[in-house]
mmCIF file of N, CA, C and O in Angstrom:
data_model
loop_
_atom_site.group_PDB
_atom_site.id
_atom_site.type_symbol
_atom_site.label_atom_id
_atom_site.label_comp_id
_atom_site.label_asym_id
_atom_site.label_seq_id
_atom_site.Cartn_x
_atom_site.Cartn_y
_atom_site.Cartn_z
ATOM 1 N N VAL A 153 -3.463 -6.054 2.137
ATOM 2 C CA VAL A 153 -4.013 -5.682 0.847
ATOM 3 C C VAL A 153 -5.093 -4.637 1.104
ATOM 4 O O VAL A 153 -5.956 -4.836 1.954
ATOM 5 N N PHE A 154 -5.008 -3.542 0.372
ATOM 6 C CA PHE A 154 -6.024 -2.498 0.548
ATOM 7 C C PHE A 154 -6.158 -1.657 -0.707
ATOM 8 O O PHE A 154 -5.287 -1.643 -1.563
ATOM 9 N N HIS A 155 -7.267 -0.963 -0.813
ATOM 10 C CA HIS A 155 -7.557 -0.019 -1.887
ATOM 11 C C HIS A 155 -7.229 1.358 -1.334
ATOM 12 O O HIS A 155 -7.751 1.747 -0.294
ATOM 13 N N GLY A 156 -6.336 2.073 -2.001
ATOM 14 C CA GLY A 156 -5.941 3.384 -1.508
ATOM 15 C C GLY A 156 -5.804 4.415 -2.617
ATOM 16 O O GLY A 156 -5.600 4.070 -3.783
ATOM 17 N N ARG A 157 -5.939 5.665 -2.216
ATOM 18 C CA ARG A 157 -5.759 6.789 -3.144
ATOM 19 C C ARG A 157 -4.530 7.563 -2.708
ATOM 20 O O ARG A 157 -4.382 7.913 -1.535
ATOM 21 N N ILE A 158 -3.629 7.841 -3.648
ATOM 22 C CA ILE A 158 -2.395 8.562 -3.358
ATOM 23 C C ILE A 158 -2.717 10.050 -3.211
ATOM 24 O O ILE A 158 -3.241 10.678 -4.130
ATOM 25 N N LEU A 159 -2.403 10.599 -2.040
ATOM 26 C CA LEU A 159 -2.665 12.017 -1.774
ATOM 27 C C LEU A 159 -1.441 12.879 -2.044
ATOM 28 O O LEU A 159 -1.569 14.009 -2.511
ATOM 29 N N ALA A 160 -0.259 12.364 -1.718
ATOM 30 C CA ALA A 160 0.971 13.139 -1.894
ATOM 31 C C ALA A 160 2.152 12.186 -1.915
ATOM 32 O O ALA A 160 2.044 11.033 -1.483
ATOM 33 N N GLN A 161 3.263 12.661 -2.418
ATOM 34 C CA GLN A 161 4.485 11.866 -2.402
ATOM 35 C C GLN A 161 5.663 12.763 -2.070
ATOM 36 O O GLN A 161 5.636 13.955 -2.357
ATOM 37 N N ARG A 162 6.670 12.157 -1.441
ATOM 38 C CA ARG A 162 7.853 12.924 -1.049
ATOM 39 C C ARG A 162 9.065 12.000 -1.088
ATOM 40 O O ARG A 162 9.005 10.877 -0.586
ATOM 41 N N LEU A 163 10.136 12.460 -1.698
ATOM 42 C CA LEU A 163 11.383 11.718 -1.729
ATOM 43 C C LEU A 163 12.085 11.886 -0.391
ATOM 44 O O LEU A 163 12.294 13.011 0.065
ATOM 45 N N VAL A 164 12.436 10.778 0.260
ATOM 46 C CA VAL A 164 13.122 10.804 1.550
ATOM 47 C C VAL A 164 14.308 9.845 1.434
ATOM 48 O O VAL A 164 14.123 8.628 1.501
ATOM 49 N N GLY A 165 15.496 10.379 1.240
ATOM 50 C CA GLY A 165 16.673 9.535 1.088
ATOM 51 C C GLY A 165 16.540 8.615 -0.109
ATOM 52 O O GLY A 165 16.281 9.053 -1.226
ATOM 53 N N GLN A 166 16.680 7.316 0.121
ATOM 54 C CA GLN A 166 16.609 6.310 -0.934
ATOM 55 C C GLN A 166 15.207 5.731 -1.115
ATOM 56 O O GLN A 166 15.034 4.698 -1.745
ATOM 57 N N GLU A 167 14.203 6.394 -0.544
ATOM 58 C CA GLU A 167 12.831 5.904 -0.615
ATOM 59 C C GLU A 167 11.880 7.031 -1.003
ATOM 60 O O GLU A 167 12.199 8.199 -0.875
ATOM 61 N N THR A 168 10.705 6.634 -1.468
ATOM 62 C CA THR A 168 9.618 7.577 -1.700
ATOM 63 C C THR A 168 8.540 7.271 -0.677
ATOM 64 O O THR A 168 8.155 6.115 -0.486
ATOM 65 N N ARG A 169 8.068 8.319 -0.002
ATOM 66 C CA ARG A 169 6.996 8.172 0.979
ATOM 67 C C ARG A 169 5.715 8.719 0.355
ATOM 68 O O ARG A 169 5.647 9.872 -0.059
ATOM 69 N N TYR A 170 4.712 7.845 0.278
ATOM 70 C CA TYR A 170 3.416 8.235 -0.255
ATOM 71 C C TYR A 170 2.430 8.383 0.891
ATOM 72 O O TYR A 170 2.344 7.507 1.754
ATOM 73 N N GLU A 171 1.689 9.475 0.884
ATOM 74 C CA GLU A 171 0.573 9.604 1.819
ATOM 75 C C GLU A 171 -0.640 9.014 1.116
ATOM 76 O O GLU A 171 -0.972 9.416 -0.009
ATOM 77 N N VAL A 172 -1.273 8.039 1.762
ATOM 78 C CA VAL A 172 -2.344 7.271 1.125
ATOM 79 C C VAL A 172 -3.616 7.352 1.955
ATOM 80 O O VAL A 172 -3.593 7.152 3.167
ATOM 81 N N GLU A 173 -4.719 7.641 1.286
ATOM 82 C CA GLU A 173 -6.036 7.534 1.913
ATOM 83 C C GLU A 173 -6.492 6.092 1.738
ATOM 84 O O GLU A 173 -6.598 5.603 0.610
ATOM 85 N N VAL A 174 -6.721 5.402 2.835
ATOM 86 C CA VAL A 174 -7.168 4.009 2.777
ATOM 87 C C VAL A 174 -8.668 4.018 2.496
ATOM 88 O O VAL A 174 -9.460 4.461 3.310
ATOM 89 N N LYS A 175 -9.030 3.543 1.313
ATOM 90 C CA LYS A 175 -10.438 3.524 0.908
ATOM 91 C C LYS A 175 -11.150 2.264 1.414
ATOM 92 O O LYS A 175 -12.288 2.335 1.833
ATOM 93 N N ALA A 176 -10.451 1.114 1.327
ATOM 94 C CA ALA A 176 -11.049 -0.148 1.783
ATOM 95 C C ALA A 176 -9.941 -1.151 2.068
ATOM 96 O O ALA A 176 -9.166 -1.457 1.175
ATOM 97 N N PRO A 177 -9.872 -1.634 3.298
ATOM 98 C CA PRO A 177 -8.921 -2.727 3.583
ATOM 99 C C PRO A 177 -9.563 -4.052 3.164
ATOM 100 O O PRO A 177 -10.758 -4.253 3.353
ATOM 101 N N TYR A 178 -8.795 -4.940 2.558
ATOM 102 C CA TYR A 178 -9.329 -6.233 2.137
ATOM 103 C C TYR A 178 -8.805 -7.360 3.011
ATOM 104 O O TYR A 178 -9.541 -8.218 3.423
ATOM 105 N N ARG A 179 -7.542 -7.374 3.217
ATOM 106 C CA ARG A 179 -6.936 -8.436 4.011
ATOM 107 C C ARG A 179 -5.783 -7.800 4.758
ATOM 108 O O ARG A 179 -4.907 -7.194 4.149
ATOM 109 N N GLN A 180 -5.776 -7.944 6.068
ATOM 110 C CA GLN A 180 -4.740 -7.265 6.844
ATOM 111 C C GLN A 180 -4.421 -8.040 8.101
ATOM 112 O O GLN A 180 -5.281 -8.652 8.706
ATOM 113 N N ARG A 181 -3.155 -8.010 8.455
ATOM 114 C CA ARG A 181 -2.716 -8.631 9.699
ATOM 115 C C ARG A 181 -2.644 -7.603 10.813
ATOM 116 O O ARG A 181 -2.703 -7.941 11.977
ATOM 117 N N SER A 182 -2.465 -6.362 10.434
ATOM 118 C CA SER A 182 -2.458 -5.284 11.424
ATOM 119 C C SER A 182 -3.423 -4.212 10.942
ATOM 120 O O SER A 182 -3.581 -3.999 9.744
ATOM 121 N N PRO A 183 -4.088 -3.539 11.856
ATOM 122 C CA PRO A 183 -5.117 -2.568 11.457
ATOM 123 C C PRO A 183 -4.532 -1.371 10.718
ATOM 124 O O PRO A 183 -3.398 -0.957 10.970
ATOM 125 N N LEU A 184 -5.314 -0.827 9.818
ATOM 126 C CA LEU A 184 -4.948 0.382 9.086
ATOM 127 C C LEU A 184 -5.845 1.515 9.546
ATOM 128 O O LEU A 184 -7.002 1.297 9.908
ATOM 129 N N VAL A 185 -5.318 2.721 9.522
ATOM 130 C CA VAL A 185 -6.129 3.900 9.808
ATOM 131 C C VAL A 185 -6.521 4.544 8.480
ATOM 132 O O VAL A 185 -6.093 4.100 7.419
ATOM 133 N N SER A 186 -7.317 5.592 8.509
ATOM 134 C CA SER A 186 -7.837 6.174 7.271
ATOM 135 C C SER A 186 -6.754 6.793 6.390
ATOM 136 O O SER A 186 -6.916 6.879 5.181
ATOM 137 N N ARG A 187 -5.660 7.220 7.007
ATOM 138 C CA ARG A 187 -4.514 7.726 6.232
ATOM 139 C C ARG A 187 -3.255 7.057 6.745
ATOM 140 O O ARG A 187 -3.019 6.975 7.940
ATOM 141 N N GLU A 188 -2.467 6.567 5.804
ATOM 142 C CA GLU A 188 -1.228 5.868 6.132
ATOM 143 C C GLU A 188 -0.118 6.407 5.242
ATOM 144 O O GLU A 188 -0.377 6.976 4.184
ATOM 145 N N TYR A 189 1.116 6.178 5.669
ATOM 146 C CA TYR A 189 2.267 6.427 4.810
ATOM 147 C C TYR A 189 2.705 5.088 4.242
ATOM 148 O O TYR A 189 2.823 4.100 4.960
ATOM 149 N N LEU A 190 2.934 5.050 2.947
ATOM 150 C CA LEU A 190 3.432 3.877 2.254
ATOM 151 C C LEU A 190 4.833 4.205 1.775
ATOM 152 O O LEU A 190 5.042 5.208 1.086
ATOM 153 N N TRP A 191 5.805 3.383 2.163
ATOM 154 C CA TRP A 191 7.204 3.604 1.799
ATOM 155 C C TRP A 191 7.587 2.659 0.667
ATOM 156 O O TRP A 191 7.281 1.463 0.712
ATOM 157 N N VAL A 192 8.266 3.205 -0.349
ATOM 158 C CA VAL A 192 8.690 2.418 -1.497
ATOM 159 C C VAL A 192 10.166 2.710 -1.757
ATOM 160 O O VAL A 192 10.532 3.869 -1.965
ATOM 161 N N PRO A 193 11.029 1.664 -1.733
ATOM 162 C CA PRO A 193 12.439 1.896 -2.080
ATOM 163 C C PRO A 193 12.540 2.404 -3.516
ATOM 164 O O PRO A 193 11.806 1.951 -4.393
ATOM 165 N N ASN A 194 13.442 3.345 -3.756
ATOM 166 C CA ASN A 194 13.581 3.904 -5.102
ATOM 167 C C ASN A 194 14.105 2.879 -6.098
ATOM 168 O O ASN A 194 14.059 3.100 -7.295
ATOM 169 N N THR A 195 14.587 1.742 -5.613
ATOM 170 C CA THR A 195 15.067 0.674 -6.494
ATOM 171 C C THR A 195 13.965 -0.324 -6.827
ATOM 172 O O THR A 195 14.196 -1.257 -7.576
ATOM 173 N N CYS A 196 12.780 -0.129 -6.277
ATOM 174 C CA CYS A 196 11.660 -1.058 -6.480
ATOM 175 C C CYS A 196 11.246 -1.048 -7.952
ATOM 176 O O CYS A 196 11.173 0.006 -8.580
ATOM 177 N N GLY A 197 10.931 -2.219 -8.475
ATOM 178 C CA GLY A 197 10.440 -2.318 -9.838
ATOM 179 C C GLY A 197 8.939 -2.098 -9.930
ATOM 180 O O GLY A 197 8.318 -2.407 -10.931
ATOM 181 N N CYS A 198 8.358 -1.567 -8.880
ATOM 182 C CA CYS A 198 6.914 -1.325 -8.824
ATOM 183 C C CYS A 198 6.523 -0.259 -9.844
ATOM 184 O O CYS A 198 7.315 0.613 -10.176
ATOM 185 N N PRO A 199 5.288 -0.313 -10.315
ATOM 186 C CA PRO A 199 4.852 0.769 -11.215
ATOM 187 C C PRO A 199 4.816 2.083 -10.455
ATOM 188 O O PRO A 199 4.567 2.104 -9.256
ATOM 189 N N PRO A 200 5.111 3.201 -11.135
ATOM 190 C CA PRO A 200 5.046 4.497 -10.449
ATOM 191 C C PRO A 200 3.620 4.792 -9.999
ATOM 192 O O PRO A 200 2.663 4.522 -10.723
ATOM 193 N N LEU A 201 3.493 5.312 -8.798
ATOM 194 C CA LEU A 201 2.191 5.676 -8.243
ATOM 195 C C LEU A 201 2.014 7.171 -8.420
ATOM 196 O O LEU A 201 2.882 7.950 -8.034
ATOM 197 N N ARG A 202 0.904 7.574 -8.995
ATOM 198 C CA ARG A 202 0.706 9.007 -9.241
ATOM 199 C C ARG A 202 -0.279 9.597 -8.243
ATOM 200 O O ARG A 202 -1.203 8.909 -7.791
ATOM 201 N N GLU A 203 -0.044 10.855 -7.910
ATOM 202 C CA GLU A 203 -0.941 11.550 -6.991
ATOM 203 C C GLU A 203 -2.338 11.589 -7.584
ATOM 204 O O GLU A 203 -2.514 11.845 -8.763
ATOM 205 N N GLY A 204 -3.333 11.298 -6.751
ATOM 206 C CA GLY A 204 -4.721 11.271 -7.196
ATOM 207 C C GLY A 204 -5.152 9.921 -7.723
ATOM 208 O O GLY A 204 -6.342 9.662 -7.862
ATOM 209 N N GLY A 205 -4.198 9.044 -8.013
ATOM 210 C CA GLY A 205 -4.521 7.717 -8.537
ATOM 211 C C GLY A 205 -4.984 6.781 -7.432
ATOM 212 O O GLY A 205 -4.597 6.926 -6.275
ATOM 213 N N GLU A 206 -5.816 5.824 -7.806
ATOM 214 C CA GLU A 206 -6.289 4.812 -6.856
ATOM 215 C C GLU A 206 -5.710 3.472 -7.261
ATOM 216 O O GLU A 206 -5.662 3.136 -8.446
ATOM 217 N N TYR A 207 -5.272 2.715 -6.238
ATOM 218 C CA TYR A 207 -4.561 1.465 -6.475
ATOM 219 C C TYR A 207 -5.020 0.386 -5.509
ATOM 220 O O TYR A 207 -5.479 0.680 -4.416
ATOM 221 N N VAL A 208 -4.825 -0.863 -5.914
ATOM 222 C CA VAL A 208 -4.890 -1.993 -5.009
ATOM 223 C C VAL A 208 -3.435 -2.247 -4.634
ATOM 224 O O VAL A 208 -2.581 -2.429 -5.511
ATOM 225 N N LEU A 209 -3.146 -2.227 -3.333
ATOM 226 C CA LEU A 209 -1.768 -2.316 -2.852
ATOM 227 C C LEU A 209 -1.610 -3.501 -1.911
ATOM 228 O O LEU A 209 -2.412 -3.678 -0.995
ATOM 229 N N MET A 210 -0.598 -4.303 -2.173
ATOM 230 C CA MET A 210 -0.259 -5.397 -1.276
ATOM 231 C C MET A 210 1.109 -5.057 -0.697
ATOM 232 O O MET A 210 2.122 -5.135 -1.381
ATOM 233 N N ALA A 211 1.111 -4.630 0.547
ATOM 234 C CA ALA A 211 2.342 -4.197 1.204
ATOM 235 C C ALA A 211 2.470 -4.912 2.537
ATOM 236 O O ALA A 211 1.533 -5.555 3.002
ATOM 237 N N ARG A 212 3.618 -4.783 3.145
ATOM 238 C CA ARG A 212 3.875 -5.426 4.437
ATOM 239 C C ARG A 212 4.151 -4.378 5.500
ATOM 240 O O ARG A 212 4.758 -3.361 5.224
ATOM 241 N N ARG A 213 3.716 -4.692 6.694
ATOM 242 C CA ARG A 213 4.069 -3.852 7.833
ATOM 243 C C ARG A 213 5.497 -4.212 8.209
ATOM 244 O O ARG A 213 5.832 -5.376 8.359
ATOM 245 N N HIS A 214 6.363 -3.222 8.310
ATOM 246 C CA HIS A 214 7.763 -3.449 8.663
ATOM 247 C C HIS A 214 8.040 -2.830 10.029
ATOM 248 O O HIS A 214 7.833 -1.634 10.228
ATOM 249 N N VAL A 215 8.483 -3.658 10.964
ATOM 250 C CA VAL A 215 8.859 -3.193 12.299
ATOM 251 C C VAL A 215 10.307 -3.629 12.516
ATOM 252 O O VAL A 215 10.629 -4.807 12.347
ATOM 253 N N ASN A 216 11.175 -2.673 12.897
ATOM 254 C CA ASN A 216 12.576 -3.047 13.105
ATOM 255 C C ASN A 216 12.748 -3.774 14.440
ATOM 256 O O ASN A 216 11.828 -3.859 15.244
ATOM 257 N N HIS A 217 13.938 -4.308 14.656
ATOM 258 C CA HIS A 217 14.203 -5.105 15.867
ATOM 259 C C HIS A 217 14.020 -4.308 17.157
ATOM 260 O O HIS A 217 13.636 -4.850 18.180
ATOM 261 N N GLU A 218 14.303 -3.019 17.122
ATOM 262 C CA GLU A 218 14.173 -2.181 18.319
ATOM 263 C C GLU A 218 12.738 -1.701 18.545
ATOM 264 O O GLU A 218 12.440 -1.045 19.512
ATOM 265 N N HIS A 219 11.854 -2.003 17.589
ATOM 266 C CA HIS A 219 10.448 -1.565 17.632
ATOM 267 C C HIS A 219 10.323 -0.038 17.666
ATOM 268 O O HIS A 219 9.384 0.500 18.226
ATOM 269 N N THR A 220 11.302 0.640 17.045
ATOM 270 C CA THR A 220 11.240 2.099 16.955
ATOM 271 C C THR A 220 10.753 2.549 15.581
ATOM 272 O O THR A 220 10.474 3.716 15.377
ATOM 273 N N LEU A 221 10.655 1.615 14.648
ATOM 274 C CA LEU A 221 10.225 1.922 13.293
ATOM 275 C C LEU A 221 9.078 0.987 12.939
ATOM 276 O O LEU A 221 9.221 -0.230 12.998
ATOM 277 N N ASN A 222 7.930 1.551 12.614
ATOM 278 C CA ASN A 222 6.746 0.777 12.285
ATOM 279 C C ASN A 222 6.108 1.453 11.088
ATOM 280 O O ASN A 222 5.543 2.533 11.204
ATOM 281 N N ARG A 223 6.205 0.823 9.929
ATOM 282 C CA ARG A 223 5.694 1.465 8.718
ATOM 283 C C ARG A 223 5.237 0.433 7.709
ATOM 284 O O ARG A 223 5.530 -0.752 7.834
ATOM 285 N N ILE A 224 4.515 0.894 6.713
ATOM 286 C CA ILE A 224 4.024 0.036 5.645
ATOM 287 C C ILE A 224 5.002 0.162 4.486
ATOM 288 O O ILE A 224 5.290 1.269 4.023
ATOM 289 N N LEU A 225 5.503 -0.978 4.028
ATOM 290 C CA LEU A 225 6.556 -0.999 3.019
ATOM 291 C C LEU A 225 6.103 -1.815 1.815
ATOM 292 O O LEU A 225 5.635 -2.944 1.956
ATOM 293 N N LEU A 226 6.245 -1.228 0.639
ATOM 294 C CA LEU A 226 5.963 -1.925 -0.614
ATOM 295 C C LEU A 226 7.311 -2.320 -1.201
ATOM 296 O O LEU A 226 8.083 -1.466 -1.612
ATOM 297 N N ARG A 227 7.599 -3.603 -1.201
ATOM 298 C CA ARG A 227 8.886 -4.106 -1.695
ATOM 299 C C ARG A 227 8.763 -4.565 -3.132
ATOM 300 O O ARG A 227 7.693 -4.558 -3.716
ATOM 301 N N ASP A 228 9.903 -5.034 -3.672
ATOM 302 C CA ASP A 228 9.928 -5.515 -5.057
ATOM 303 C C ASP A 228 8.877 -6.573 -5.345
ATOM 304 O O ASP A 228 8.290 -6.601 -6.387
ATOM 305 N N GLY A 229 8.632 -7.467 -4.413
ATOM 306 C CA GLY A 229 7.642 -8.516 -4.633
ATOM 307 C C GLY A 229 6.218 -8.069 -4.358
ATOM 308 O O GLY A 229 5.297 -8.859 -4.452
ATOM 309 N N GLY A 230 6.036 -6.796 -4.016
ATOM 310 C CA GLY A 230 4.711 -6.284 -3.670
ATOM 311 C C GLY A 230 3.811 -6.149 -4.884
ATOM 312 O O GLY A 230 4.215 -6.360 -6.016
ATOM 313 N N TYR A 231 2.591 -5.775 -4.637
ATOM 314 C CA TYR A 231 1.569 -5.682 -5.673
ATOM 315 C C TYR A 231 1.010 -4.276 -5.649
ATOM 316 O O TYR A 231 0.548 -3.809 -4.606
ATOM 317 N N ALA A 232 1.075 -3.602 -6.770
ATOM 318 C CA ALA A 232 0.499 -2.262 -6.901
ATOM 319 C C ALA A 232 -0.116 -2.175 -8.286
ATOM 320 O O ALA A 232 0.601 -2.143 -9.286
ATOM 321 N N ARG A 233 -1.437 -2.196 -8.334
ATOM 322 C CA ARG A 233 -2.150 -2.134 -9.607
ATOM 323 C C ARG A 233 -3.181 -1.021 -9.552
ATOM 324 O O ARG A 233 -3.787 -0.802 -8.507
ATOM 325 N N PRO A 234 -3.400 -0.348 -10.668
ATOM 326 C CA PRO A 234 -4.479 0.641 -10.687
ATOM 327 C C PRO A 234 -5.788 -0.018 -10.284
ATOM 328 O O PRO A 234 -6.088 -1.142 -10.700
ATOM 329 N N TRP A 235 -6.558 0.671 -9.446
ATOM 330 C CA TRP A 235 -7.821 0.138 -8.950
ATOM 331 C C TRP A 235 -8.869 0.176 -10.046
ATOM 332 O O TRP A 235 -9.030 1.169 -10.750
ATOM 333 N N THR A 236 -9.587 -0.925 -10.169
ATOM 334 C CA THR A 236 -10.753 -1.010 -11.045
ATOM 335 C C THR A 236 -11.778 -1.867 -10.314
ATOM 336 O O THR A 236 -11.411 -2.628 -9.419
ATOM 337 N N PRO A 237 -13.039 -1.804 -10.692
ATOM 338 C CA PRO A 237 -14.015 -2.694 -10.066
ATOM 339 C C PRO A 237 -13.622 -4.163 -10.231
ATOM 340 O O PRO A 237 -13.845 -4.972 -9.346
ATOM 341 N N ARG A 238 -12.988 -4.515 -11.345
ATOM 342 C CA ARG A 238 -12.535 -5.894 -11.559
ATOM 343 C C ARG A 238 -11.481 -6.271 -10.520
ATOM 344 O O ARG A 238 -11.507 -7.364 -9.967
ATOM 345 N N GLU A 239 -10.524 -5.399 -10.263
ATOM 346 C CA GLU A 239 -9.494 -5.661 -9.252
ATOM 347 C C GLU A 239 -10.147 -5.907 -7.895
ATOM 348 O O GLU A 239 -9.750 -6.795 -7.157
ATOM 349 N N GLU A 240 -11.134 -5.114 -7.576
ATOM 350 C CA GLU A 240 -11.804 -5.268 -6.288
ATOM 351 C C GLU A 240 -12.457 -6.645 -6.176
ATOM 352 O O GLU A 240 -12.337 -7.318 -5.163
ATOM 353 N N ARG A 241 -13.126 -7.082 -7.227
ATOM 354 C CA ARG A 241 -13.755 -8.408 -7.217
ATOM 355 C C ARG A 241 -12.715 -9.503 -7.024
ATOM 356 O O ARG A 241 -12.914 -10.431 -6.247
ATOM 357 N N LEU A 242 -11.590 -9.415 -7.736
ATOM 358 C CA LEU A 242 -10.535 -10.423 -7.623
ATOM 359 C C LEU A 242 -9.964 -10.487 -6.216
ATOM 360 O O LEU A 242 -9.748 -11.570 -5.668
ATOM 361 N N VAL A 243 -9.724 -9.325 -5.615
ATOM 362 C CA VAL A 243 -9.150 -9.280 -4.270
ATOM 363 C C VAL A 243 -10.139 -9.842 -3.268
ATOM 364 O O VAL A 243 -9.763 -10.627 -2.375
ATOM 365 N N ARG A 244 -11.398 -9.460 -3.357
ATOM 366 C CA ARG A 244 -12.405 -9.969 -2.418
ATOM 367 C C ARG A 244 -12.548 -11.497 -2.542
ATOM 368 O O ARG A 244 -12.658 -12.189 -1.550
ATOM 369 N N GLU A 245 -12.535 -12.024 -3.764
ATOM 370 C CA GLU A 245 -12.643 -13.476 -3.950
ATOM 371 C C GLU A 245 -11.425 -14.185 -3.363
ATOM 372 O O GLU A 245 -11.575 -15.209 -2.710
ATOM 373 N N ALA A 246 -10.242 -13.654 -3.591
ATOM 374 C CA ALA A 246 -9.019 -14.262 -3.056
ATOM 375 C C ALA A 246 -9.035 -14.254 -1.535
ATOM 376 O O ALA A 246 -8.628 -15.218 -0.883
ATOM 377 N N ALA A 247 -9.506 -13.162 -0.938
ATOM 378 C CA ALA A 247 -9.550 -13.063 0.525
ATOM 379 C C ALA A 247 -10.525 -14.080 1.119
ATOM 380 O O ALA A 247 -10.286 -14.618 2.188
ATOM 381 N N ARG A 248 -11.609 -14.365 0.426
ATOM 382 C CA ARG A 248 -12.583 -15.343 0.921
ATOM 383 C C ARG A 248 -12.017 -16.757 0.914
ATOM 384 O O ARG A 248 -12.361 -17.586 1.740
ATOM 385 N N HIS A 249 -11.129 -17.051 -0.035
ATOM 386 C CA HIS A 249 -10.586 -18.405 -0.177
ATOM 387 C C HIS A 249 -9.363 -18.646 0.677
ATOM 388 O O HIS A 249 -8.864 -19.769 0.699
ATOM 389 N N CYS A 250 -8.869 -17.658 1.360
ATOM 390 C CA CYS A 250 -7.669 -17.822 2.197
ATOM 391 C C CYS A 250 -8.026 -18.275 3.589
ATOM 392 O O CYS A 250 -9.015 -18.076 4.120
#
């Protein structure tokens, strides 16, 4: 879970690749760097992410069996909401209780 700002987007096959500036990580199993690529299948029911917009994103790190692919993937069950101070409070409280 992290707060990110969408810098750019690009259609790549059946997915959209978003370049994201990581503003604040909240809960993570693997470390994030200041800029990451977020991959979203074009069939995802996620809300559209717009360039320049800031979001709270709950995505998973996806590594294939050969360990040749390591990326952040937002799937259908993922969470993508426009960032607000209220969202930040909710995420921080949830992270403390886990």
